[in-house]
mmCIF file of C-alpha atoms and ligand atoms in Angstrom:
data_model
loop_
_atom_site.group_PDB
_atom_site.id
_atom_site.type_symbol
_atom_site.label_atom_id
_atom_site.label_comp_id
_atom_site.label_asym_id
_atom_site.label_seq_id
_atom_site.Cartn_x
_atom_site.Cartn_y
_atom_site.Cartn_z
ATOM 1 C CA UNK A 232 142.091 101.113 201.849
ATOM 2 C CA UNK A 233 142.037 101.592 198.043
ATOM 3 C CA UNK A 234 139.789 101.211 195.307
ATOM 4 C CA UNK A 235 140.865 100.074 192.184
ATOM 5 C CA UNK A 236 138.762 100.682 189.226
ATOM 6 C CA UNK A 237 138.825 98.780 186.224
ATOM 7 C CA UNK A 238 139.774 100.469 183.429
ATOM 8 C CA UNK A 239 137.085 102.253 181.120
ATOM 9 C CA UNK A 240 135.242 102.714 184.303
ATOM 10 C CA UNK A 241 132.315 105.398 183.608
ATOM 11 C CA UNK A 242 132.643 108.601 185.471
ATOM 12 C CA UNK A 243 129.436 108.687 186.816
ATOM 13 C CA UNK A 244 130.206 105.185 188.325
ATOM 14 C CA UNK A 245 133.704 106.680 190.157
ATOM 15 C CA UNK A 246 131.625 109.681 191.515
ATOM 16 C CA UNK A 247 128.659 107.549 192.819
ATOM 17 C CA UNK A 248 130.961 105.348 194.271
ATOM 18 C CA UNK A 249 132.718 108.055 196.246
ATOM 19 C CA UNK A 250 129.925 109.952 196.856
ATOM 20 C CA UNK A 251 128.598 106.621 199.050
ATOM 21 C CA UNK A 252 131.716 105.993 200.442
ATOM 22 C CA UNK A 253 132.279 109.559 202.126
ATOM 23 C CA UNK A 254 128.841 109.130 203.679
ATOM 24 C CA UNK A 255 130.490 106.388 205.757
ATOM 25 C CA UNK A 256 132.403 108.996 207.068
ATOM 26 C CA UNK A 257 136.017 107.939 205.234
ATOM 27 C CA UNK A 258 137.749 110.130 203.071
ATOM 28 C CA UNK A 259 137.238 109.570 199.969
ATOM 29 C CA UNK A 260 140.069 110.887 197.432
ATOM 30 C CA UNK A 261 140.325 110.106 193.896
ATOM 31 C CA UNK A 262 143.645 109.281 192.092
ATOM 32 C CA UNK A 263 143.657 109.489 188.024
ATOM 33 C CA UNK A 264 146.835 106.905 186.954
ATOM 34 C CA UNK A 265 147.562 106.433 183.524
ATOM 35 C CA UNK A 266 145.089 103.612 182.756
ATOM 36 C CA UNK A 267 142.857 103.381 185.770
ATOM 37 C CA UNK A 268 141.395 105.396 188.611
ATOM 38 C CA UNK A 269 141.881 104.518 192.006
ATOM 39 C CA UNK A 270 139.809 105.803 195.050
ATOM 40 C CA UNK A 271 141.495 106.003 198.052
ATOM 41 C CA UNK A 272 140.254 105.657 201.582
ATOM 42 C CA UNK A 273 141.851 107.218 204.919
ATOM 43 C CA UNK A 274 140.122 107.193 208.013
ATOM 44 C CA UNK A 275 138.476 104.723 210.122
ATOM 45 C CA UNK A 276 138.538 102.047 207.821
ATOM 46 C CA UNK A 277 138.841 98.882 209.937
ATOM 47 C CA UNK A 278 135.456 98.350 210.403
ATOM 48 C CA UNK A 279 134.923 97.670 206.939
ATOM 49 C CA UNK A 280 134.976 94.624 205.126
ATOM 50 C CA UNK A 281 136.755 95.531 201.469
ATOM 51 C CA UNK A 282 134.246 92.810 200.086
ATOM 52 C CA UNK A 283 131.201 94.868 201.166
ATOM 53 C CA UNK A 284 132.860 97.445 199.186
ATOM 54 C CA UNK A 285 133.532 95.685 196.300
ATOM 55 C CA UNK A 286 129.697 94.735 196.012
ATOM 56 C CA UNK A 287 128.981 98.252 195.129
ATOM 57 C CA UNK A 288 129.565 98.000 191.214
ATOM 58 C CA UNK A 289 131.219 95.530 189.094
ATOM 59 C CA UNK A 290 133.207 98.315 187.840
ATOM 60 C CA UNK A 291 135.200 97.330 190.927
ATOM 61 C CA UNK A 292 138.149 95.259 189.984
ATOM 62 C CA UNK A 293 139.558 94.937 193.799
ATOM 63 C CA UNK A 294 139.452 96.395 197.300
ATOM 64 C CA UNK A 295 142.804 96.336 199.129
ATOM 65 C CA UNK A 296 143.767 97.091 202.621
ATOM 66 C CA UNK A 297 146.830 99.607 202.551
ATOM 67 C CA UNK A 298 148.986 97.678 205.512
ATOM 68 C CA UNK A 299 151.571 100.781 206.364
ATOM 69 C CA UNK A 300 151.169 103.659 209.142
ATOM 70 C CA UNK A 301 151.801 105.829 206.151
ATOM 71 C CA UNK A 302 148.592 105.451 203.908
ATOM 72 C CA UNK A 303 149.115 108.801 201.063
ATOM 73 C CA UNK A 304 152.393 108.132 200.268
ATOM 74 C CA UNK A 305 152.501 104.554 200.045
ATOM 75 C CA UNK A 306 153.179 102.799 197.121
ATOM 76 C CA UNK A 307 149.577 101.213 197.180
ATOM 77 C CA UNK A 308 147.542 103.978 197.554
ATOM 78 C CA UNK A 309 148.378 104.932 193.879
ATOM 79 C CA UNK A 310 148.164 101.188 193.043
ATOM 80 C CA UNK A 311 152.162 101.064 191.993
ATOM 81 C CA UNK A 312 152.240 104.276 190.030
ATOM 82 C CA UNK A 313 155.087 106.764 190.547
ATOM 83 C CA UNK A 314 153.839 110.152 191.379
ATOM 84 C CA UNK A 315 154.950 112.877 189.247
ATOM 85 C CA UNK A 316 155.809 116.295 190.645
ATOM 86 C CA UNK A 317 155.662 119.023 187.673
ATOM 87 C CA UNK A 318 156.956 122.171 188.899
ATOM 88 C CA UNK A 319 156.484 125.273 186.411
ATOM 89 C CA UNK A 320 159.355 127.454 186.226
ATOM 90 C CA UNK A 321 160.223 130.575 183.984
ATOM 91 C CA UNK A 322 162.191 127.969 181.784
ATOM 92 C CA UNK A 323 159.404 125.126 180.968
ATOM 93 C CA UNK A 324 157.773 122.441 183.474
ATOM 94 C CA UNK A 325 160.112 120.538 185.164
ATOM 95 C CA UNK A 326 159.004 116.719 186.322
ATOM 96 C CA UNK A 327 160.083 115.235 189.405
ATOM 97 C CA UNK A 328 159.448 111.571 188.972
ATOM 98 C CA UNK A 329 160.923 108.047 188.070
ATOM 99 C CA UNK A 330 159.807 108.242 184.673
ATOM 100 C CA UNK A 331 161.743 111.600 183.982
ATOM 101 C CA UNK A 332 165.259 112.806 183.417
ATOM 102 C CA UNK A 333 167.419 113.644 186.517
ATOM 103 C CA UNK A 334 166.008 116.853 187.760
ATOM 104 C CA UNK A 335 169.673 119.088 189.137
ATOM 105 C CA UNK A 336 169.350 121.510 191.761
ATOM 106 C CA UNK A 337 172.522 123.857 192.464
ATOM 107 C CA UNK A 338 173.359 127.046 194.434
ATOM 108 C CA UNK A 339 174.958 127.877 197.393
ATOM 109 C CA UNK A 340 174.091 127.063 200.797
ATOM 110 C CA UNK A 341 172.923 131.004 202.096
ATOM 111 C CA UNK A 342 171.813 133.677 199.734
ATOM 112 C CA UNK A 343 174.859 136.014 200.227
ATOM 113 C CA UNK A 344 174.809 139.395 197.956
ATOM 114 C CA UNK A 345 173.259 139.926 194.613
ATOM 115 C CA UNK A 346 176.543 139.150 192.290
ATOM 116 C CA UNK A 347 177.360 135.819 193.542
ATOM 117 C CA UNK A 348 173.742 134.844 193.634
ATOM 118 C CA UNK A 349 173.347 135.654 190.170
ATOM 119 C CA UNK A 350 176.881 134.519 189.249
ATOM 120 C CA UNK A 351 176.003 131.103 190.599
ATOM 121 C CA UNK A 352 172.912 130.626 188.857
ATOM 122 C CA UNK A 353 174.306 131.444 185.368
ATOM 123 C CA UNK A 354 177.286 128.924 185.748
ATOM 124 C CA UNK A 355 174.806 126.228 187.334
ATOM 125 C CA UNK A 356 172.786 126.920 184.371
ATOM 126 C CA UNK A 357 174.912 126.891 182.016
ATOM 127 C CA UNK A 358 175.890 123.055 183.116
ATOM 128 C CA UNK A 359 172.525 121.948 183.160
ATOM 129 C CA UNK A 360 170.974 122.727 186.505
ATOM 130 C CA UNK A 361 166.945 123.088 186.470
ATOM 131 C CA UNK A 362 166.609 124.785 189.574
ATOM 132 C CA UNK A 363 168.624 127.466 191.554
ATOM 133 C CA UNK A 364 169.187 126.767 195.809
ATOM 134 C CA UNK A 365 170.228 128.983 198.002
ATOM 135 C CA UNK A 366 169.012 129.814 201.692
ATOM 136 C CA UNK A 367 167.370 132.827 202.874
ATOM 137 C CA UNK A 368 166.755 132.140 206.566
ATOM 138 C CA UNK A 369 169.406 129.516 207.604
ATOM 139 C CA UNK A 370 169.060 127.206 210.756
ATOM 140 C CA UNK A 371 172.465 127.272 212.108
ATOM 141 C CA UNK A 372 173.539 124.823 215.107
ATOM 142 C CA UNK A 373 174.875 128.249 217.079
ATOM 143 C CA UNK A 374 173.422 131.117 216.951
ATOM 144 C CA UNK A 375 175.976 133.248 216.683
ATOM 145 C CA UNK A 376 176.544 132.030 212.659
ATOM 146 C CA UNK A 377 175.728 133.517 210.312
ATOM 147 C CA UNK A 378 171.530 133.096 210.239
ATOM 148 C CA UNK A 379 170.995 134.542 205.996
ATOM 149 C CA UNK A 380 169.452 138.060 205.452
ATOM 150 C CA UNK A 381 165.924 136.428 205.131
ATOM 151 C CA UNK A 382 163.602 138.576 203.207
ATOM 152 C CA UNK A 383 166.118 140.837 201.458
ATOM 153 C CA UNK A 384 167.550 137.330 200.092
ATOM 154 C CA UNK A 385 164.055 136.173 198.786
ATOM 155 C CA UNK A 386 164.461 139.111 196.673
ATOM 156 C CA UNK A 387 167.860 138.101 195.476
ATOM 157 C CA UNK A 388 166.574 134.929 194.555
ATOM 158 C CA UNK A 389 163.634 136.610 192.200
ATOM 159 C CA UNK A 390 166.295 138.174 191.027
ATOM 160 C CA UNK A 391 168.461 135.500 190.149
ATOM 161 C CA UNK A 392 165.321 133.509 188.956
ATOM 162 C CA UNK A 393 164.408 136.198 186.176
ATOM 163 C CA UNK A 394 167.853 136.645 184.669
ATOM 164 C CA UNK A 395 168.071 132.620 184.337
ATOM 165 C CA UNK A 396 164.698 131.334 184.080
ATOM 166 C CA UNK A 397 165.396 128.556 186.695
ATOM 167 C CA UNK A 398 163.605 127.490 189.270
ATOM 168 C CA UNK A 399 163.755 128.305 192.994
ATOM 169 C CA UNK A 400 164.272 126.195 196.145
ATOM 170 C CA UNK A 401 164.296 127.758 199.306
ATOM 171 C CA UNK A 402 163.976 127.105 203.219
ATOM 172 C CA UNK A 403 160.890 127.844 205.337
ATOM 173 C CA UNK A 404 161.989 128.028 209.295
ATOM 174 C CA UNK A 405 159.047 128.711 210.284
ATOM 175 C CA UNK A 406 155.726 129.210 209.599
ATOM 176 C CA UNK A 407 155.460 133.273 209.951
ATOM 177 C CA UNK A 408 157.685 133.329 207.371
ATOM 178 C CA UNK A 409 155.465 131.038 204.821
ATOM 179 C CA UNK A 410 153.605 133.562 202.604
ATOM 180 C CA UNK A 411 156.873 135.346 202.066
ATOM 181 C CA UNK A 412 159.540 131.976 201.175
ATOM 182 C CA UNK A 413 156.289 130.680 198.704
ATOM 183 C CA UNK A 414 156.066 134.232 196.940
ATOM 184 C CA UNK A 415 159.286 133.734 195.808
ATOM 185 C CA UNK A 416 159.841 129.771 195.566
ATOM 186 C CA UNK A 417 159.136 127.511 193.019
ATOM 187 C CA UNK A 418 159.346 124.512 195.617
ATOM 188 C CA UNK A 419 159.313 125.231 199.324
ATOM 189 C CA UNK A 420 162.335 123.338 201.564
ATOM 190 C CA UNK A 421 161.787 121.509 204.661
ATOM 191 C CA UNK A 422 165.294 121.354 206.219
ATOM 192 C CA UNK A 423 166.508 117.940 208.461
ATOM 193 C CA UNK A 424 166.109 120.193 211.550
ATOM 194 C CA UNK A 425 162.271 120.752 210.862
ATOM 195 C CA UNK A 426 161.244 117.449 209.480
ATOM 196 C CA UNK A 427 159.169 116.492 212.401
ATOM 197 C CA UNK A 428 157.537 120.248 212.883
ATOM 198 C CA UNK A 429 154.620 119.121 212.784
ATOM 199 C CA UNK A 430 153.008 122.748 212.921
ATOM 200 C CA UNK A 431 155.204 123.768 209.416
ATOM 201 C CA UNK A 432 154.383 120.243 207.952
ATOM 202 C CA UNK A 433 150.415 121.050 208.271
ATOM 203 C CA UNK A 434 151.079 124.642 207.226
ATOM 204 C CA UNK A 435 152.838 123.341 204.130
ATOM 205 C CA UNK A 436 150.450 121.080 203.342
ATOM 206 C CA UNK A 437 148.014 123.845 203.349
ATOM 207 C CA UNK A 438 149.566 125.845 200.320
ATOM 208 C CA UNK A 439 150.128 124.960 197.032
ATOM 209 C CA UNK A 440 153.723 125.305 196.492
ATOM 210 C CA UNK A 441 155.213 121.438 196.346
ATOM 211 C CA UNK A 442 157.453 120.552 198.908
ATOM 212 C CA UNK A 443 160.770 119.600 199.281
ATOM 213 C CA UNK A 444 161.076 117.806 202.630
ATOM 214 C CA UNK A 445 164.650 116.452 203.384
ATOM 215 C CA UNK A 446 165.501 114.068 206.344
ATOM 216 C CA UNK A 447 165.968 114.445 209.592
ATOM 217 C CA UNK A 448 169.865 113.487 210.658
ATOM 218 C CA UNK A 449 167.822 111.179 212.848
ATOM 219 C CA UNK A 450 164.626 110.108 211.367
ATOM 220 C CA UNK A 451 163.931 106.214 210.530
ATOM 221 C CA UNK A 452 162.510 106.234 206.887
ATOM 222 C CA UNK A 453 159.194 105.483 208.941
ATOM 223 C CA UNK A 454 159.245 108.891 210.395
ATOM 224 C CA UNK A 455 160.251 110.516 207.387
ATOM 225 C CA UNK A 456 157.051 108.961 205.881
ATOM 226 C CA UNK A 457 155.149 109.761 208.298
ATOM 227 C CA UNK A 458 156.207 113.261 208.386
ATOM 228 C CA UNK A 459 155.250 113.670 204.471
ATOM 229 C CA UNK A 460 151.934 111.709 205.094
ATOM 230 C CA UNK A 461 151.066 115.182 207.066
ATOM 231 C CA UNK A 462 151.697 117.145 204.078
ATOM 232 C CA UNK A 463 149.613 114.880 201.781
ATOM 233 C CA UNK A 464 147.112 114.356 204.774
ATOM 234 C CA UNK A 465 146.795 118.992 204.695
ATOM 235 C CA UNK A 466 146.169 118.247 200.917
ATOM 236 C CA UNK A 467 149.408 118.867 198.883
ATOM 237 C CA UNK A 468 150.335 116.330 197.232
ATOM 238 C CA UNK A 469 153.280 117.379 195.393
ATOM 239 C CA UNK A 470 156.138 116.122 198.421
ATOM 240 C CA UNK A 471 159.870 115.386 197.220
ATOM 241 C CA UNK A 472 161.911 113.481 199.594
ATOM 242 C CA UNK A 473 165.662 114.519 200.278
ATOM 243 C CA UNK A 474 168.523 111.866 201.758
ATOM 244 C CA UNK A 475 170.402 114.348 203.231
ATOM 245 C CA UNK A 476 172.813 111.831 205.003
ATOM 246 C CA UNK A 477 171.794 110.716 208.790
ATOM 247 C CA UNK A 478 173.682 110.795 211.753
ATOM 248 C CA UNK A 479 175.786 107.912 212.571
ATOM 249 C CA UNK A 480 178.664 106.902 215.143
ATOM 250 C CA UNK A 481 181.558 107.878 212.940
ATOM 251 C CA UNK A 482 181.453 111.544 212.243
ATOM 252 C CA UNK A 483 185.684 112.199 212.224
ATOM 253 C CA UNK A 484 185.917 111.977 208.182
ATOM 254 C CA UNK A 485 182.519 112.805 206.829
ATOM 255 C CA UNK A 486 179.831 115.171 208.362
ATOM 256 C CA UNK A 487 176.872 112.391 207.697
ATOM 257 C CA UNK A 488 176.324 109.189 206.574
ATOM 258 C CA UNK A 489 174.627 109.325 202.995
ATOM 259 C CA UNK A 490 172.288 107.131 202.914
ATOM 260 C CA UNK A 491 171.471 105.729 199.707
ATOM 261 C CA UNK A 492 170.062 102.744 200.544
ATOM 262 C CA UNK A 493 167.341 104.935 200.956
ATOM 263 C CA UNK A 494 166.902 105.166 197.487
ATOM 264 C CA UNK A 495 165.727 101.263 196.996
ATOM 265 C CA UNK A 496 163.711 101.352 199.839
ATOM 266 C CA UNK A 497 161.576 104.380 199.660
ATOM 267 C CA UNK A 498 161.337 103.450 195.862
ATOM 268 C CA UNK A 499 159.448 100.365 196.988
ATOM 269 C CA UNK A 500 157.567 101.597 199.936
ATOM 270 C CA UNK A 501 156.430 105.590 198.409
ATOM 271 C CA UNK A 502 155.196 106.745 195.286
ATOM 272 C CA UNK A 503 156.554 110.307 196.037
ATOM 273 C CA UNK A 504 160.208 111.632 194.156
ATOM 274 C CA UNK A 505 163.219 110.841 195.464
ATOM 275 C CA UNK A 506 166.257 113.805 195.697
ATOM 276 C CA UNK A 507 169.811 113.121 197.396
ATOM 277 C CA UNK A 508 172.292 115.744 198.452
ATOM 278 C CA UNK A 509 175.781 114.126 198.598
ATOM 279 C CA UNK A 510 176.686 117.690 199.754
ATOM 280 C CA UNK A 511 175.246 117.383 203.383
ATOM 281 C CA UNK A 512 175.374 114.167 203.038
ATOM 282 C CA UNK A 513 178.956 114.508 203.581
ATOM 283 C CA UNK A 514 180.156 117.434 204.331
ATOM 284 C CA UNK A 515 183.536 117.577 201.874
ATOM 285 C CA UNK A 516 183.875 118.859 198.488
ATOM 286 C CA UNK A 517 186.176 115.880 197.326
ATOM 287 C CA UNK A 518 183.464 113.225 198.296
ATOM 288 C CA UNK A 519 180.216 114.858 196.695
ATOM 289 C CA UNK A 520 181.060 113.270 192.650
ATOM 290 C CA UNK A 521 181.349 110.198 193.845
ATOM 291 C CA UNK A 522 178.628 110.066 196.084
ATOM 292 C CA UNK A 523 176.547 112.546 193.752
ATOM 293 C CA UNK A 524 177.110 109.568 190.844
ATOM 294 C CA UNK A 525 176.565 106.663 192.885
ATOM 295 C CA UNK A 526 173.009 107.903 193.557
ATOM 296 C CA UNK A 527 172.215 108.416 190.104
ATOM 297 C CA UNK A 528 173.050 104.812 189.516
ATOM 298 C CA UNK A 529 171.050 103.691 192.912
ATOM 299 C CA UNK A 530 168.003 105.729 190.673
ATOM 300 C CA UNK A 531 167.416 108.654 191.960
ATOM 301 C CA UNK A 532 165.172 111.258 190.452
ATOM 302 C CA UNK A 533 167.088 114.619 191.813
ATOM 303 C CA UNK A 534 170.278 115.268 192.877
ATOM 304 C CA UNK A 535 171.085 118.736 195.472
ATOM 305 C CA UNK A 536 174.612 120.033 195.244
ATOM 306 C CA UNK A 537 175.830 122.951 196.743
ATOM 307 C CA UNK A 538 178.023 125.075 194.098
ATOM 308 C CA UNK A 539 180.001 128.692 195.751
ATOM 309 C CA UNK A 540 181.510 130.675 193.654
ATOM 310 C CA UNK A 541 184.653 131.169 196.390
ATOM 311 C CA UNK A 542 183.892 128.085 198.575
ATOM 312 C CA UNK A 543 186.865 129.341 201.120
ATOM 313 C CA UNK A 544 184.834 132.395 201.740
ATOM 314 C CA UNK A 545 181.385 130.667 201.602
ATOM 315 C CA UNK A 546 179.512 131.920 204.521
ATOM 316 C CA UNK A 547 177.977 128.801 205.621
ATOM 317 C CA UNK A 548 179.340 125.350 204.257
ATOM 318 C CA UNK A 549 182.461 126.409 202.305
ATOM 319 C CA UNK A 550 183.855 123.285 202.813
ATOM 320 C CA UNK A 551 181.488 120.826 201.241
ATOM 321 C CA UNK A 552 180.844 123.369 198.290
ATOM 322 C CA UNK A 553 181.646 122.870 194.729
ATOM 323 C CA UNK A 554 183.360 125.629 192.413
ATOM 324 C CA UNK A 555 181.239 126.439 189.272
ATOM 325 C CA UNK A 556 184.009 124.894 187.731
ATOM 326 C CA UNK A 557 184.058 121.728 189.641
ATOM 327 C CA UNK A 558 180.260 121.719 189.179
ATOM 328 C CA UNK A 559 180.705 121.362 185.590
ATOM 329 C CA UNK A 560 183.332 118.161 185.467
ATOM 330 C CA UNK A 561 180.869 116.638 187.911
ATOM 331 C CA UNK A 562 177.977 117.677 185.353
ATOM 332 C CA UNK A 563 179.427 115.596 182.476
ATOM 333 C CA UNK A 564 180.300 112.694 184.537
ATOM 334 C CA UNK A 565 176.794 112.456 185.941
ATOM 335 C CA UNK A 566 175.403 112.521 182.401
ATOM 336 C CA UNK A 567 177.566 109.589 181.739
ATOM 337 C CA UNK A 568 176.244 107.527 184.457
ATOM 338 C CA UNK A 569 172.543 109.119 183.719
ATOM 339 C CA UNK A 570 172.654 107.984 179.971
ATOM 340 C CA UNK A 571 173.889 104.841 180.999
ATOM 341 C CA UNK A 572 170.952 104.426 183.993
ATOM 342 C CA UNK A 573 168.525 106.228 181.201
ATOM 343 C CA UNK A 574 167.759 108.811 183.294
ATOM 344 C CA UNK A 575 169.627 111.756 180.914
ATOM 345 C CA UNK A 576 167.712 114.644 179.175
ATOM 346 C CA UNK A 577 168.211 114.143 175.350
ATOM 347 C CA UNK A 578 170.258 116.571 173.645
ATOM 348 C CA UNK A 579 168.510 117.318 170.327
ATOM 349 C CA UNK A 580 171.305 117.921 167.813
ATOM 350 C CA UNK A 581 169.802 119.731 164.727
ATOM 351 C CA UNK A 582 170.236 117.381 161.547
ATOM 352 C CA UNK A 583 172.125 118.422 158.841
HETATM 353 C C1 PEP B 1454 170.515 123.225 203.405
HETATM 354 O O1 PEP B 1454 169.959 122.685 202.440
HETATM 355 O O2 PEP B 1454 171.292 124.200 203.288
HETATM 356 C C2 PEP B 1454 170.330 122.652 204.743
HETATM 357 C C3 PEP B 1454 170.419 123.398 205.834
HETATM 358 O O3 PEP B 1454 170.092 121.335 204.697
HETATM 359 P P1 PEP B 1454 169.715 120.287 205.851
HETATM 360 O O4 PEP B 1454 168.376 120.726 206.370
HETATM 361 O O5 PEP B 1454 169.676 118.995 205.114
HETATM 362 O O6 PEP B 1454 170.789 120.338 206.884
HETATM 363 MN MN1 MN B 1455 174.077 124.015 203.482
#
């Protein structure tokens, strides 16, 4: 259930209210939008008749029943309004939301040596990336690949994050290894494999990094929610969601199937950021521009691409990595389609 304030509401009037309402034993949590404050309810809830509620102050404008399994990260809870994930980094805050520019995140898919981690952030930089990628511990299908150098990459990637100033994303496997990936990352990743752990989903939720939490090659958007709505539920609210591509019947020309219908629908149903990665999404170099502009278009708020600097030698998904080089055509022609969609940072050009 939510409580929707009307706006101008006096403080003391928000705090008595859930003050009174925790004492019926719900959770009382309250969200500051731009023009009103909501307070919203999780727990046993049925019980209650929203009109007994809404007798408690005619500062009250309405009492709604939330409808969904998923209660945090619905679209009502926050009464409509987009949440907004700021992440500080070295270079400036950097907002993940539908009311900001197109947040890129670029690197390769494992951590591999200091050079080309560093190498890869300067040229992903240099086109316009916000935040460096690259995995540390790697969850690998056999377990004879290649599994990343773990801690000895974290390091690489403060490395790479103090001679660029960007941001880091990194996988979390597990939740031993927590303290250590949050040290060194600016967001924490949840990969597809570990979207329904639900012992790393309350863990995350625990800490303060935000999280990046992609989709499961198998999840319905329901579980997906649901898995987030742990994170929330451990108190972090600062959740992006990644369409990583799903697993469908035809796997012979592409490794997923992106989903980016995904983008409409969560848009209606969650307040949290949205992020696509054309790059698992489908498993090929040559398809991850047009896929990587078509969710731009569809409105997404992030975009994940995977850039090698020698993807024929990658050590772990060579074949669906971009060159630097590549990287930067697809850079330009996303800020054509971003402009157009006006989702596009502003380039201030100095006025003569
Ligand atoms: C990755 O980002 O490198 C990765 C392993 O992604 P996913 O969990 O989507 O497969
Ligand atoms: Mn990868």
């Amino acid at each position: 259930m939510i409580v929707v304030m009307r706006s101008g509401a006096p403080e003391i009037e928000i705090s008595r209210i859930t003050q009174e309402l925790s004492t019926w034993g719900l959770h009382a949590e309250r969200i500051v939008g731009k023009h009103k404050v909501v307070i919203g309810l999780v727990g046993d809830t049925a019980h209650y008749d929203p009109l007994q509620i809404q007798e408690f102050s005619p500062w009250i404008e309405q009492v709604l029943r939330v409808e969904k399994p998923f209660k945090r990260v619905s679209r009502e809870y926050r009464h409509g309004e987009a949440s907004d994930v700021a992440v500080p980094t070295p270079n400036g805050v950097v907002h993940f939301s539908e009311h900001h520019p197109v947040v890129l995140v670029a690197g390769p898919c494992s951590v591999e040596n200091e050079a080309m981690i560093v190498e890869t952030a300067k040229r992903v930089k240099a086109a316009g990336a916000h935040f460096l990628r690259g995995g540390a511990y790697k969850p690998r299908t056999s377990p004879y690949a290649f599994q990343g150098h773990g801690e000895s990459a974290l390091e690489l990637l403060a490395a790479a994050r103090q001679a660029t100033g960007l941001g880091i994303i990194t996988e979390v496997m597990d939740t031993a290894d927590l303290d250590k990936v949050a040290a060194v990352a600016d967001v924490v990743q949840v990969g597809a494999r570990n979207m329904q752990n639900f012992s790393l989903l309350k863990r995350v939720g625990l800490q303060s990094k935000p999280v990046l939490l992609k989709r499961g090659m198998s999840a319905t958007i329901e579980d997906w929610l649901m898995a987030a709505e742990y994170i929330l539920a451990g108190g972090n609210p600062n959740v992006i969601l990644c369409e990583r591509g799903i697993r469908t019947f035809d796997r012979q020309y592409a490794r997923n199937t992106l989903d980016l219908a995904a983008i409409p629908v969560l848009r209606s149903l969650t307040h949290l950021p949205i992020m696509v990665d054309p790059s698992h999404g489908t498993g090929r170099a040559e398809y991850v521009p047009a896929m990587a502009t078509a969710a731009i278009a569809a409105g997404a708020d992030s975009l994940m691409i995977e850039v090698h600097p020698n993807p024929a030698k990658a050590m772990s998904d060579g074949p669906q990595s971009l060159t630097p080089e590549q990287f930067d055509d697809l850079a330009q022609t996303m800020a054509v389609v971003g402009k157009a969609v006006g989702r596009w940072p502003q380039v201030t050009t100095a006025v003569a």
